[in-house]
mmCIF file of C-alpha atoms in Angstrom:
data_model
loop_
_atom_site.group_PDB
_atom_site.id
_atom_site.type_symbol
_atom_site.label_atom_id
_atom_site.label_comp_id
_atom_site.label_asym_id
_atom_site.label_seq_id
_atom_site.Cartn_x
_atom_site.Cartn_y
_atom_site.Cartn_z
ATOM 1 C CA LYS Z 9 126.194 90.015 104.538
ATOM 2 C CA LYS Z 10 129.291 91.618 102.752
ATOM 3 C CA ASP Z 11 127.344 93.241 100.044
ATOM 4 C CA LEU Z 12 124.535 96.046 101.211
ATOM 5 C CA SER Z 13 124.125 97.373 97.606
ATOM 6 C CA ASP Z 14 120.284 96.415 97.922
ATOM 7 C CA LEU Z 15 120.248 98.874 100.738
ATOM 8 C CA LYS Z 16 119.200 102.486 99.718
ATOM 9 C CA LEU Z 17 119.589 105.714 102.281
ATOM 10 C CA VAL Z 18 116.021 106.945 103.023
ATOM 11 C CA ARG Z 19 116.895 109.618 105.713
ATOM 12 C CA VAL Z 20 119.191 111.138 108.511
ATOM 13 C CA LYS Z 21 117.633 112.708 111.338
ATOM 14 C CA HIS Z 22 119.818 114.278 113.991
ATOM 15 C CA SER Z 23 119.134 115.706 117.177
ATOM 16 C CA LEU Z 24 121.111 116.600 120.215
ATOM 17 C CA ALA Z 25 121.954 113.163 121.610
ATOM 18 C CA THR Z 26 121.385 110.611 118.453
ATOM 19 C CA SER Z 27 121.664 110.427 114.859
ATOM 20 C CA ASN Z 28 119.007 108.142 113.220
ATOM 21 C CA THR Z 29 120.147 106.691 109.955
ATOM 22 C CA HIS Z 30 116.949 104.654 108.096
ATOM 23 C CA PHE Z 31 117.810 102.423 105.136
ATOM 24 C CA GLN Z 32 115.401 100.865 102.736
ATOM 25 C CA GLN Z 33 115.844 97.263 101.077
ATOM 26 C CA HIS Z 34 115.348 96.778 97.561
ATOM 27 C CA ILE Z 35 115.077 93.880 95.048
ATOM 28 C CA LYS Z 36 115.905 94.454 91.699
ATOM 29 C CA GLY Z 37 115.014 98.010 92.482
ATOM 30 C CA ILE Z 38 111.774 97.549 93.831
ATOM 31 C CA PRO Z 39 111.414 98.149 97.691
ATOM 32 C CA VAL Z 40 110.888 95.570 99.943
ATOM 33 C CA LEU Z 41 107.656 96.091 102.163
ATOM 34 C CA SER Z 42 108.919 96.532 105.800
ATOM 35 C CA GLY Z 43 112.678 96.099 104.820
ATOM 36 C CA MET Z 44 113.939 98.796 106.989
ATOM 37 C CA ILE Z 45 117.105 99.139 109.011
ATOM 38 C CA THR Z 46 117.396 102.135 111.077
ATOM 39 C CA VAL Z 47 120.700 102.774 113.254
ATOM 40 C CA SER Z 48 120.857 105.243 116.195
ATOM 41 C CA GLN Z 49 124.009 106.528 117.127
ATOM 42 C CA GLY Z 50 125.265 108.739 119.949
ATOM 43 C CA PRO Z 51 127.553 112.075 119.555
ATOM 44 C CA THR Z 52 130.772 110.541 119.308
ATOM 45 C CA GLY Z 53 129.391 108.071 116.334
ATOM 46 C CA SER Z 54 129.039 105.254 118.472
ATOM 47 C CA VAL Z 55 125.869 102.756 117.689
ATOM 48 C CA ARG Z 56 123.620 102.804 120.574
ATOM 49 C CA THR Z 57 120.766 100.649 118.689
ATOM 50 C CA LEU Z 58 120.151 98.830 115.299
ATOM 51 C CA HIS Z 59 116.813 97.759 114.178
ATOM 52 C CA SER Z 60 116.654 95.692 111.518
ATOM 53 C CA GLN Z 61 113.523 94.159 109.385
ATOM 54 C CA TYR Z 62 116.175 92.594 106.735
ATOM 55 C CA PHE Z 63 114.523 89.700 104.464
ATOM 56 C CA SER Z 64 117.407 87.583 102.686
ATOM 57 C CA GLY Z 65 117.358 85.199 100.090
ATOM 58 C CA LEU Z 66 114.238 87.436 98.222
ATOM 59 C CA GLN Z 67 114.254 87.066 94.669
ATOM 60 C CA VAL Z 68 111.860 88.221 92.133
ATOM 61 C CA PRO Z 69 111.364 86.102 88.614
ATOM 62 C CA ALA Z 70 112.164 88.422 85.851
ATOM 63 C CA ASN Z 71 108.642 87.966 84.255
ATOM 64 C CA LYS Z 72 107.168 89.140 87.901
ATOM 65 C CA VAL Z 73 109.142 92.582 88.085
ATOM 66 C CA PRO Z 74 106.521 95.085 87.507
ATOM 67 C CA ALA Z 75 106.365 98.088 85.232
ATOM 68 C CA LYS Z 76 104.839 100.284 87.539
ATOM 69 C CA ASN Z 77 105.229 101.337 91.333
ATOM 70 C CA CYS Z 78 101.659 100.646 91.664
ATOM 71 C CA GLN Z 79 101.920 97.110 90.228
ATOM 72 C CA VAL Z 80 104.446 96.157 92.896
ATOM 73 C CA LEU Z 81 102.324 94.856 95.573
ATOM 74 C CA PRO Z 82 100.246 92.584 93.514
ATOM 75 C CA ALA Z 83 103.514 91.269 91.910
ATOM 76 C CA ALA Z 84 105.005 90.499 95.405
ATOM 77 C CA GLN Z 85 101.739 88.978 96.623
ATOM 78 C CA ASP Z 86 101.881 86.578 93.416
ATOM 79 C CA ALA Z 87 105.483 85.676 93.912
ATOM 80 C CA ALA Z 88 105.153 84.790 97.505
ATOM 81 C CA GLY Z 89 101.991 82.842 96.552
ATOM 82 C CA PHE Z 90 99.402 85.018 98.506
#
């Protein structure tokens, strides 16, 4: 995927040997549960590991976008048919 605008930087952690960059997947501004990508880089910037739990093709119908964060999970469960 070329457009990564649905990924938001969560944090960057540095240690002596590595840097870990964590991204959270969002759909229409709503965080995707477990939608995370973590990139571990060595001291020269080379990628050592990449862990991805990215969900492609997710959609939230316009009438199901929750107004408050506390409504995100129920709306997602409803959209998924749970």
